[in-house]
Amino acid sequence: MDDCIIIGGGPAGLTAAIYLSRYHLKIRLFDCGSSRAGLIPCTRNHAGYPEGIAGLDLLAAMRAQAEKYGTVREAAKVTGLSLVDGGFAARVGDRDLQARAVLLATGVVNHRPPMPDDLHDTALAQGQIRYCPVCDGYEVTDTRVAVYGTGEHGAREALFLRSFTKDVTLIAPDRHTLPAAQLAQLDAAGIRRVNGPAGDWALEGGRIAVSTAAGRLAFDSLYPALGSHIRSELAVAVGARADGSGCLEVDDHQRTSIPGLFAAGDVAKGLDQISHAMGEAGVAATTIRNMLNAETPLWR
């Protein structure tokens, strides 16, 4: 039986792996290769990289660091989690692997606009599609920006981006349905509202273009505000509490409602940022170490 199984190979999972390996614990990390961080062309707000770093490069460096200290990493997907005597069992293929503790760092998956995958991925790599104004709002300063969405989430994102540029358009997938208070906020900020249906996406002249009820429009960057899927199913299946969106509820030490089951990063409630995920992972890993030590002293 391992000391800890980590599910997820993004910044949270890899940070926890580094900590736990350096605590001389026997851990196993499962990485299905779909960390959102790997989609970041270049993050420029991660401390220590003044020129920025590509998400894939950051993950590769973290993997190398974890493996240097003994992390066993498998490129595989965990499809089930169950409670067993003394801990947990993770289902991987036709294997059931057991550990005294589990850290879930499975993150989230953004809902994409309805466009071909190759167009989406090209636009994302070139900065014409962006998903995180907290991360890269600076990069769209004084440019023409669209937010694709409506409702509270879309309006909130458009208002957030307004502090970087005065040229913000909120495009509804179909039609806007916004309460009077939000309409007043958008009007006060000078944010244009355009109804859909939105479609016929394309890259035109270095911009992302879309057809709307107001005609053909083009923007330097588009922020989808369509929500996301929180990958918390494994924890919920064993009884862990989650909020209405699916985010796992954790305490100040990243403990879920199930003893021995921890969560860190975007799958837990909190700010979806690399630095925040790494901080949560450090807290979780140290709490796991202390919990295991209380059960059986980790003397060498």
Coordinates of N, CA and C in Angstrom, one line a residue, residues 3 86-87 100-101 259-260 288-298:
D3 N 1.7 5.3 0.5 CA 1.3 6.3 1.5 C 0.2 7.2 0.9
G86 N -8.0 0.8 5.9 CA -6.8 1.5 6.0 C -6.6 2.5 4.9
G87 N -7.6 2.8 4.1 CA -7.4 3.9 3.2 C -8.3 3.8 2.0
R100 N -2.9 5.0 1.7 CA -3.5 5.4 3.0 C -4.2 6.8 2.8
A101 N -3.8 7.6 1.9 CA -4.4 8.9 1.6 C -4.5 9.1 0.1
P259 N -12.4 11.6 5.7 CA -11.0 11.5 6.3 C -10.0 10.8 5.4
G260 N -8.9 11.5 5.2 CA -7.8 10.9 4.4 C -7.9 11.3 2.9
I288 N -1.0 15.9 5.0 CA -1.0 14.5 4.7 C 0.2 13.8 5.5
R289 N 1.3 14.5 5.4 CA 2.5 13.9 6.1 C 2.3 13.9 7.6
N290 N 1.7 14.9 8.1 CA 1.5 14.9 9.6 C 0.4 13.9 10.0
M291 N -0.6 13.8 9.2 CA -1.6 12.8 9.5 C -1.0 11.4 9.5
L292 N -0.3 11.0 8.5 CA 0.3 9.7 8.4 C 1.3 9.5 9.5
N293 N 2.1 10.5 9.9 CA 3.0 10.4 11.0 C 2.3 10.2 12.3
A294 N 1.2 10.8 12.5 CA 0.4 10.6 13.7 C -0.1 9.1 13.8
E295 N -0.4 8.5 12.6 CA -0.8 7.1 12.6 C 0.3 6.1 12.9
T296 N 1.4 6.4 12.2 CA 2.6 5.6 12.3 C 3.8 6.5 12.2
P297 N 4.6 6.7 13.2 CA 5.8 7.6 13.2 C 6.7 7.4 12.0
L298 N 7.1 8.4 11.3 CA 7.9 8.3 10.1 C 9.4 8.4 10.4

